[in-house]
Amino acid sequence: MRTIFHVDMDAFFASVEVLCNPKLRGKPVIVSGSPETRSVVSSTTYETRKFGIRSGMSAVEARMRCPQAIFVEGNPKKYLYYSMRIQEILFRFSPQMEPFSIDEAFLEVAPCWHQAGRVESLAFQIKQTIKEELFLTASVGAAANKMMAKIGSKMNKPDGVTVIRPEQTQKVLWSLPVEKIWGVGEKTSKALNDLGVVTVQDLAQIPVEWLIRVFGKNGEALRWLAQGIDPTPVKYFDEEEPPKSLGHDITLEKDSGDEQVLLQTLCYLADKVASRLRREQYKAGQLTLKIKYSNFRLRTSQMPLLNYSNYDTDFFGIAQTLWKKMLPLERGVRMLGLSASKLLPIEIANAQQTFFDAEEKKVVGLCQAIDRIRHRFGQTAIARGRCIE
Amino acid sequence: MNQALHEPIEVLTKFQHGQIVPLRIRWNDRVYNVEKITGNWFHRDGDFKEYFFAALVTGNRLVEIHLDTRDMRWTLDRIDEE
């Protein structure tokens, strides 16, 4: 029986801000984007929770709910650094450490359920080491698989430890609402609720054939998860999984219908996505453009690329075509996003290409020169003229 | 509460155990003693590094400063309003 820990930092961004500014301790702190932009809440201290403030809520609404809250502009460089420090600490406990996001990670150690108190003691040690070295608190869940460990870490927040022993799995899991199961999002949860399936126990009692008929191949996975069975492995820290897609979003400073501003932003996004693909040694076969309007309505459009590519010129061309397909705009645009998918490692993508013409050789040369400059002088050292205001 | 500035400053620094430790900051013709470093982090950009510090200085004001190894200049990123 595997022994897996899920370490979830408590209110991570907000806690780092309080750490760096002790005067914020005990106060309602909200980390959001720049105050000049219409940003959303990325993290809050527990003092704001009673006002119903949650991550993802617009900063304007958060301010209305809690006028006394202190807004701090988020600082990704700071959070990334502390996240790396946390990963360093976790790595000392096991090389089988899989960062799950900037503020959470899974850890698998040698099976030790048979040693009385060993799992509890390890969970407390992990939490204590983070607290002693970084003065930040984490909640730790321990269980026999990843899903149950993650459920555990949420059960006793903040600064808590929850151990779900293998024999307790069913009892803990079955009382929970179905949306607590991995892969059950808003849509699936609604579909299940409409069928009278509210708790995990309800789900576990449905015949698997029926689930497959309604949810396809996910139906079978749902059934296993409802039984508390999750064989997903915890990856080793240096084990890389190829990305499925790569993208960037930008929320504009103010809603805009100005074509020049929007195309400039698209150009910037095309450059950013292409540059990242080249750095990660991938080429993309498909691009998706996302537009979020001022009323938060999201529209997407996607298009395959003729040849696998990681050049911003190709991406900007496709992005413009996708853009034209979405015209006329319904209203002011709040956010633009561009993502590349159907990724292939460069060598494989190049092998599929029949020939490189002279024009493409020029583009490759230019991109390589841009990459060399950025590698040496930083990401903002060079940009296309058309991306600059 | 926080005022974002990004203004150049002078910083008196010591190097201890392989680390940079800011001691005093001069900004707007005033000198602030660093009372306590509350946080530090760094960011790598190309060949260069930026070393960031959050500190409590004279008057119990919180500052965030950074040293950019591109030009070895210090910048005051933000400071508490008095």
Coordinates of C-alpha atoms in Angstrom, one line a residue:
Chain A
M1 CA 0.0 0.0 0.0
R2 CA 1.6 3.3 -1.1
T3 CA 2.3 6.2 1.3
I4 CA 1.6 9.5 -0.3
F5 CA 1.6 13.1 1.1
H6 CA 0.0 16.1 -0.4
V7 CA 1.5 19.3 0.8
D8 CA -0.7 22.4 0.3
M9 CA 0.6 25.8 1.3
D10 CA -1.9 27.9 3.3
A11 CA -3.0 31.1 1.5
F12 CA 0.4 31.0 -0.2
F13 CA 0.8 34.3 -2.0
A14 CA -0.9 36.2 0.9
S15 CA 1.3 34.4 3.5
V16 CA 4.5 35.3 1.6
E17 CA 3.4 38.9 1.6
V18 CA 2.7 38.8 5.3
L19 CA 6.1 37.2 5.9
C20 CA 7.8 40.0 4.0
N21 CA 5.7 42.7 5.7
P22 CA 5.1 41.7 9.3
K23 CA 2.8 44.7 9.7
L24 CA 0.2 42.9 7.7
R25 CA 0.0 40.0 10.3
G26 CA -3.5 39.4 11.5
K27 CA -5.0 41.8 9.0
P28 CA -7.3 41.1 6.0
V29 CA -4.9 41.0 3.1
I30 CA -5.8 40.5 -0.5
V31 CA -3.2 39.7 -3.2
S32 CA -4.4 40.8 -6.6
G33 CA -3.1 42.4 -9.8
S34 CA -1.9 45.9 -10.3
P35 CA -4.3 48.4 -8.6
E36 CA -4.5 50.3 -11.9
T37 CA -5.9 47.3 -13.7
R38 CA -9.2 45.4 -13.3
S39 CA -7.6 42.5 -11.6
V40 CA -8.9 39.4 -9.8
V41 CA -8.1 38.1 -6.3
S42 CA -5.3 35.6 -6.4
S43 CA -4.9 34.9 -2.7
T44 CA -6.2 36.1 0.6
T45 CA -5.4 35.7 4.2
Y46 CA -7.9 33.8 6.3
E47 CA -9.1 37.0 7.9
T48 CA -10.9 37.9 4.7
R49 CA -12.7 34.5 4.3
K50 CA -15.6 35.4 6.6
F51 CA -16.5 38.1 4.1
G52 CA -16.9 35.5 1.4
I53 CA -13.9 36.5 -0.5
R54 CA -12.4 33.8 -2.7
S55 CA -9.6 33.5 -5.3
G56 CA -10.8 34.4 -8.7
M57 CA -13.3 37.0 -7.5
S58 CA -12.9 40.4 -9.1
A59 CA -10.9 42.9 -6.9
V60 CA -13.8 45.4 -7.2
E61 CA -16.2 42.9 -5.6
A62 CA -13.7 41.9 -3.0
R63 CA -13.3 45.6 -2.0
M64 CA -17.0 46.0 -1.8
R65 CA -17.3 43.0 0.5
C66 CA -14.4 44.0 2.7
P67 CA -13.6 47.7 2.5
Q68 CA -11.0 47.5 5.2
A69 CA -9.0 44.8 3.3
I70 CA -5.4 45.7 2.4
F71 CA -4.7 45.1 -1.3
V72 CA -1.2 44.0 -2.2
E73 CA 0.0 43.8 -5.8
G74 CA 1.1 40.2 -6.5
N75 CA 4.8 39.6 -7.2
P76 CA 5.3 36.3 -9.2
K77 CA 9.1 36.4 -8.9
K78 CA 8.8 36.4 -5.1
Y79 CA 6.3 33.5 -5.1
L80 CA 8.3 31.4 -7.6
Y81 CA 11.4 31.8 -5.4
Y82 CA 9.6 30.7 -2.2
S83 CA 8.0 27.8 -4.2
M84 CA 11.4 26.6 -5.2
R85 CA 12.6 26.8 -1.6
I86 CA 9.6 24.7 -0.5
Q87 CA 10.4 22.1 -3.3
E88 CA 14.0 21.9 -2.1
I89 CA 12.7 21.1 1.4
L90 CA 10.3 18.4 0.1
F91 CA 13.0 16.9 -2.0
R92 CA 14.9 16.1 1.1
F93 CA 12.1 13.8 2.2
S94 CA 11.9 12.0 -1.1
P95 CA 13.1 12.3 -4.7
Q96 CA 9.6 11.1 -5.7
M97 CA 8.3 14.7 -5.3
E98 CA 5.9 16.0 -7.9
P99 CA 5.1 19.8 -7.9
F100 CA 1.4 20.0 -8.7
S101 CA 1.2 23.8 -8.8
I102 CA 3.2 26.8 -7.4
D103 CA 1.9 26.1 -3.9
E104 CA 1.3 22.3 -3.7
A105 CA 3.2 19.1 -4.3
F106 CA 2.9 15.4 -3.9
L107 CA 5.4 13.3 -2.2
E108 CA 5.7 9.5 -2.1
V109 CA 7.8 7.7 0.5
A110 CA 8.5 4.0 1.1
P111 CA 5.3 2.3 2.3
C112 CA 5.1 2.6 6.1
W113 CA 1.5 2.2 7.1
H114 CA 2.5 -0.9 9.1
Q115 CA 4.7 1.2 11.4
A116 CA 2.6 2.8 14.1
G117 CA 2.6 6.6 14.0
R118 CA 5.2 6.7 11.3
V119 CA 3.0 8.4 8.7
E120 CA 1.7 11.0 11.2
S121 CA 5.2 11.7 12.4
L122 CA 6.5 12.2 8.8
A123 CA 3.6 14.6 8.0
F124 CA 4.3 16.7 11.0
Q125 CA 8.0 16.7 10.2
I126 CA 7.3 18.0 6.7
K127 CA 5.1 20.7 8.0
Q128 CA 7.5 21.7 10.8
T129 CA 10.5 21.9 8.5
I130 CA 8.8 24.3 6.2
K131 CA 7.6 26.4 9.1
E132 CA 11.1 26.5 10.7
E133 CA 13.0 27.3 7.6
L134 CA 10.6 29.6 5.8
F135 CA 8.1 30.7 8.5
L136 CA 5.2 29.6 6.2
T137 CA 2.5 27.2 7.1
A138 CA 1.3 24.2 5.1
S139 CA -1.5 21.7 5.4
V140 CA -0.5 18.1 4.8
G141 CA -2.7 15.2 3.8
A142 CA -1.5 11.6 3.9
A143 CA -3.2 8.6 2.2
A144 CA -2.6 5.6 0.1
N145 CA -3.1 7.5 -3.2
K146 CA -2.9 11.0 -4.7
M147 CA -6.6 11.8 -4.7
M148 CA -7.2 10.9 -1.1
A149 CA -4.0 12.7 0.0
K150 CA -5.2 15.9 -1.7
I151 CA -8.7 15.5 -0.1
G152 CA -6.9 15.1 3.2
S153 CA -4.8 18.3 2.9
K154 CA -8.0 20.3 2.5
M155 CA -9.8 18.8 5.5
N156 CA -7.8 20.5 8.2
K157 CA -6.7 23.9 7.0
P158 CA -4.8 26.0 7.9
D159 CA -1.6 24.4 9.4
G160 CA -3.2 21.0 9.8
V161 CA -2.4 17.3 9.2
T162 CA -4.9 14.8 8.1
V163 CA -4.0 11.1 7.8
I164 CA -6.5 9.0 5.9
R165 CA -5.5 5.4 6.6
P166 CA -6.2 2.9 3.8
E167 CA -9.0 1.3 5.8
Q168 CA -10.7 4.6 6.4
T169 CA -10.7 5.6 2.7
Q170 CA -14.3 4.5 1.9
K171 CA -15.7 6.1 5.1
V172 CA -14.1 9.5 4.4
L173 CA -14.7 9.5 0.7
W174 CA -18.3 8.4 0.5
S175 CA -19.7 11.2 2.7
L176 CA -18.2 13.8 0.4
P177 CA -20.1 15.5 -2.5
V178 CA -19.3 14.1 -5.9
E179 CA -17.4 17.3 -7.0
K180 CA -14.6 16.4 -4.6
I181 CA -13.6 13.6 -6.9
W182 CA -10.8 14.3 -9.4
G183 CA -12.1 15.1 -12.9
V184 CA -15.6 16.0 -11.7
G185 CA -15.9 19.6 -12.8
E186 CA -18.9 21.9 -12.9
K187 CA -20.5 20.2 -16.0
T188 CA -20.1 16.6 -14.8
S189 CA -21.2 17.5 -11.3
K190 CA -24.3 19.2 -12.6
A191 CA -25.0 16.2 -14.9
L192 CA -24.6 13.8 -11.9
N193 CA -26.7 16.0 -9.6
D194 CA -29.5 16.1 -12.2
L195 CA -29.5 12.3 -12.1
G196 CA -29.8 12.3 -8.3
V197 CA -26.1 11.5 -7.7
V198 CA -25.1 13.9 -4.9
T199 CA -22.5 12.1 -2.8
V200 CA -19.6 9.9 -3.7
Q201 CA -21.4 7.0 -2.2
D202 CA -24.3 7.6 -4.7
L203 CA -21.7 7.5 -7.5
A204 CA -20.0 4.4 -6.2
Q205 CA -23.3 2.4 -6.3
I206 CA -24.1 3.2 -10.0
P207 CA -23.3 0.3 -12.4
V208 CA -20.1 1.0 -14.3
E209 CA -21.8 0.2 -17.7
W210 CA -24.3 3.0 -17.1
L211 CA -21.5 5.5 -16.2
I212 CA -19.6 4.5 -19.4
R213 CA -22.8 5.0 -21.5
V214 CA -23.2 8.5 -20.1
F215 CA -19.6 9.8 -19.6
G216 CA -17.7 7.6 -22.2
K217 CA -14.3 6.4 -21.1
N218 CA -14.3 8.8 -18.2
G219 CA -17.2 6.8 -16.7
E220 CA -14.9 3.9 -15.8
A221 CA -12.3 6.2 -14.2
L222 CA -15.1 7.9 -12.2
R223 CA -16.2 4.5 -10.9
W224 CA -12.7 3.6 -9.7
L225 CA -12.2 7.0 -8.1
A226 CA -15.5 6.7 -6.3
Q227 CA -14.2 3.5 -4.8
G228 CA -11.1 5.4 -3.5
I229 CA -8.9 3.8 -6.1
D230 CA -6.4 6.1 -7.8
P231 CA -3.3 4.4 -9.4
T232 CA -1.8 7.7 -10.7
P233 CA 1.9 7.6 -9.9
V234 CA 3.8 10.4 -8.1
K235 CA 6.5 11.4 -10.6
Y236 CA 10.1 11.8 -9.7
F237 CA 11.2 15.5 -9.5
D238 CA 13.4 15.3 -12.6
E239 CA 10.8 13.3 -14.6
E240 CA 9.4 15.5 -17.3
E241 CA 6.1 15.0 -18.9
P242 CA 5.7 16.6 -22.3
P243 CA 3.3 19.5 -22.1
K244 CA -0.1 19.2 -23.9
S245 CA -0.4 22.9 -24.6
L246 CA 1.4 26.2 -23.9
G247 CA -0.2 29.6 -23.7
H248 CA -0.5 33.0 -22.2
D249 CA -3.4 35.4 -21.4
I250 CA -3.3 39.1 -20.9
T251 CA -6.0 41.1 -19.1
L252 CA -6.0 44.6 -20.7
E253 CA -5.6 47.7 -18.5
K254 CA -9.1 48.7 -19.6
D255 CA -11.7 47.2 -21.9
S256 CA -10.8 48.0 -25.4
G257 CA -12.3 47.8 -28.9
D258 CA -9.4 49.5 -30.5
E259 CA -8.1 47.2 -33.2
Q260 CA -4.5 48.6 -33.0
V261 CA -4.3 48.0 -29.3
L262 CA -5.7 44.5 -29.6
L263 CA -3.5 43.5 -32.6
Q264 CA -0.4 44.8 -30.7
T265 CA -1.4 42.6 -27.8
L266 CA -1.9 39.6 -30.1
C267 CA 1.5 40.2 -31.6
Y268 CA 3.0 40.3 -28.1
L269 CA 1.2 37.1 -27.2
A270 CA 2.3 35.4 -30.4
D271 CA 5.9 36.3 -29.6
K272 CA 5.7 35.1 -26.1
V273 CA 4.1 31.8 -26.9
A274 CA 6.5 31.1 -29.8
S275 CA 9.5 32.1 -27.8
R276 CA 8.5 29.8 -24.9
L277 CA 8.0 26.9 -27.3
R278 CA 11.4 27.4 -28.8
R279 CA 12.9 27.5 -25.3
E280 CA 11.2 24.2 -24.4
Q281 CA 12.1 22.7 -27.8
Y282 CA 8.6 22.1 -29.1
K283 CA 6.6 23.0 -32.2
A284 CA 2.9 23.4 -32.3
G285 CA 0.3 22.1 -34.7
Q286 CA -2.7 24.2 -33.6
L287 CA -3.4 27.6 -32.2
T288 CA -6.3 28.8 -30.1
L289 CA -7.4 32.4 -29.6
K290 CA -9.4 33.3 -26.5
I291 CA -11.3 36.6 -26.1
K292 CA -13.0 37.5 -22.9
Y293 CA -15.5 40.4 -23.2
S294 CA -16.2 43.0 -20.6
N295 CA -19.2 41.0 -19.5
F296 CA -16.9 38.0 -18.8
R297 CA -18.3 36.1 -21.8
L298 CA -15.5 33.9 -23.2
R299 CA -15.2 33.1 -27.0
T300 CA -12.6 30.8 -28.4
S301 CA -11.5 29.9 -31.9
Q302 CA -8.9 27.5 -33.1
M303 CA -7.1 26.6 -36.2
P304 CA -4.5 24.0 -37.2
L305 CA -1.2 25.2 -38.6
L306 CA -0.2 24.1 -42.1
N307 CA 3.2 23.0 -40.8
Y308 CA 4.3 22.5 -37.2
S309 CA 5.9 25.8 -36.1
N310 CA 7.3 27.8 -33.2
Y311 CA 7.8 31.1 -35.1
D312 CA 6.0 34.2 -33.9
T313 CA 5.5 35.3 -37.5
D314 CA 3.4 32.2 -38.2
F315 CA 1.6 32.5 -34.9
F316 CA 0.7 36.1 -35.5
G317 CA -0.6 35.3 -39.0
I318 CA -2.8 32.6 -37.7
A319 CA -3.9 34.7 -34.7
Q320 CA -4.9 37.5 -37.1
T321 CA -7.0 35.0 -39.1
L322 CA -8.7 33.7 -35.9
W323 CA -9.2 37.3 -34.9
K324 CA -11.0 38.2 -38.1
K325 CA -13.2 35.2 -37.7
M326 CA -14.4 36.6 -34.4
L327 CA -15.3 40.0 -35.8
P328 CA -17.4 42.0 -35.2
L329 CA -16.6 42.3 -31.5
E330 CA -19.6 42.0 -29.3
R331 CA -18.4 44.6 -26.9
G332 CA -15.1 45.8 -25.3
V333 CA -12.4 43.2 -24.8
R334 CA -11.2 42.5 -21.3
M335 CA -8.8 39.7 -21.9
L336 CA -6.9 38.1 -24.8
G337 CA -5.2 34.7 -24.8
L338 CA -3.3 32.6 -27.2
S339 CA -2.3 29.0 -26.7
A340 CA -0.4 26.5 -28.8
S341 CA -1.4 22.8 -28.8
K342 CA -0.7 19.5 -30.6
L343 CA 2.9 19.9 -29.5
L344 CA 5.7 17.8 -30.9
P345 CA 9.4 17.8 -30.0
I346 CA 11.3 19.9 -32.5
E347 CA 13.2 16.9 -34.0
I348 CA 10.1 15.0 -34.7
A349 CA 8.2 18.0 -36.0
N350 CA 11.2 18.9 -38.3
A351 CA 11.3 15.3 -39.6
Q352 CA 7.7 15.5 -40.7
Q353 CA 8.4 18.7 -42.7
T354 CA 9.3 18.0 -46.3
F355 CA 11.6 20.9 -47.0
F356 CA 12.7 24.3 -45.7
D357 CA 12.5 27.1 -48.2
A358 CA 14.8 30.1 -48.3
E359 CA 12.2 32.3 -46.5
E360 CA 11.9 29.9 -43.6
K361 CA 15.7 29.7 -43.3
K362 CA 15.6 33.5 -42.8
V363 CA 12.9 33.2 -40.1
V364 CA 14.8 30.4 -38.3
G365 CA 18.0 32.5 -38.3
L366 CA 16.1 35.6 -37.0
C367 CA 14.4 33.6 -34.2
Q368 CA 17.8 32.0 -33.2
A369 CA 19.4 35.5 -33.0
I370 CA 16.4 36.7 -30.9
D371 CA 16.7 33.7 -28.6
R372 CA 20.5 34.2 -28.1
I373 CA 19.9 37.9 -27.2
R374 CA 17.2 36.9 -24.7
H375 CA 19.2 34.1 -23.2
R376 CA 22.0 36.5 -22.5
F377 CA 20.3 39.8 -21.8
G378 CA 16.8 38.7 -20.5
Q379 CA 13.3 38.3 -22.0
T380 CA 12.6 42.0 -22.4
A381 CA 15.9 42.8 -24.2
I382 CA 14.4 42.6 -27.7
A383 CA 10.9 42.7 -29.2
R384 CA 9.3 43.1 -32.6
G385 CA 8.6 46.7 -33.5
R386 CA 5.0 46.0 -34.1
C387 CA 4.5 44.7 -30.6
I388 CA 5.6 48.0 -29.1
E389 CA 3.3 50.9 -28.7
Chain B
M1 CA -0.5 51.4 2.2
N2 CA 2.2 50.5 -0.3
Q3 CA 3.6 53.0 -2.7
A4 CA 5.2 51.5 -5.9
L5 CA 8.1 53.6 -6.9
H6 CA 10.9 52.0 -8.9
E7 CA 13.3 54.8 -8.1
P8 CA 17.1 54.6 -8.1
I9 CA 18.7 54.6 -4.6
E10 CA 22.1 54.3 -2.9
V11 CA 22.6 51.3 -0.6
L12 CA 25.4 50.6 1.8
T13 CA 25.9 46.9 1.8
K14 CA 28.0 44.3 3.4
F15 CA 28.9 40.8 2.0
Q16 CA 28.6 38.1 4.6
H17 CA 28.8 34.4 4.3
G18 CA 28.5 34.7 0.5
Q19 CA 25.4 36.8 0.8
I20 CA 24.5 40.5 0.2
V21 CA 23.2 42.3 3.3
P22 CA 21.8 45.8 2.8
L23 CA 22.6 48.0 5.8
R24 CA 21.5 51.6 4.9
I25 CA 19.5 53.1 2.2
R26 CA 19.6 56.7 0.9
W27 CA 16.5 57.9 -0.8
N28 CA 15.3 61.5 -1.3
D29 CA 18.3 62.8 0.7
R30 CA 17.2 60.8 3.7
V31 CA 19.1 57.9 5.2
Y32 CA 17.2 54.8 6.5
N33 CA 18.9 52.2 8.6
V34 CA 17.8 48.6 7.8
E35 CA 16.5 47.3 11.1
K36 CA 15.4 43.8 9.8
I37 CA 15.4 41.9 6.6
T38 CA 12.0 40.3 6.4
G39 CA 12.3 38.5 3.1
N40 CA 14.7 38.0 0.3
W41 CA 14.5 36.3 -3.1
F42 CA 16.2 36.4 -6.5
H43 CA 15.2 36.2 -10.1
R44 CA 17.4 35.2 -13.0
D45 CA 16.9 36.9 -16.4
G46 CA 19.4 35.8 -19.0
D47 CA 22.9 36.0 -17.7
F48 CA 21.8 38.4 -15.0
K49 CA 20.3 38.2 -11.6
E50 CA 18.1 40.5 -9.6
Y51 CA 18.5 40.3 -5.8
F52 CA 15.4 41.4 -4.0
F53 CA 15.0 42.3 -0.3
A54 CA 12.0 43.3 1.9
A55 CA 13.1 45.1 5.0
L56 CA 11.9 47.1 7.9
V57 CA 13.8 50.4 8.1
T58 CA 14.0 53.5 10.3
G59 CA 10.5 54.6 11.3
N60 CA 9.2 51.1 11.1
R61 CA 8.6 51.6 7.3
L62 CA 8.7 48.6 5.0
V63 CA 10.7 48.8 1.8
E64 CA 11.3 46.5 -1.1
I65 CA 14.6 47.1 -2.9
H66 CA 16.5 45.2 -5.5
L67 CA 20.0 45.0 -7.0
D68 CA 20.2 44.4 -10.7
T69 CA 23.5 42.8 -11.7
R70 CA 23.0 44.1 -15.3
D71 CA 24.2 47.5 -14.2
M72 CA 24.9 46.9 -10.4
R73 CA 22.3 49.5 -9.5
W74 CA 19.9 49.4 -6.6
T75 CA 16.2 50.3 -7.0
L76 CA 13.6 51.1 -4.4
D77 CA 10.5 49.2 -5.6
R78 CA 8.1 50.2 -2.9
I79 CA 7.8 51.8 0.4
D80 CA 5.2 52.2 3.1
E81 CA 3.5 55.5 3.2
E82 CA 4.6 57.5 6.3

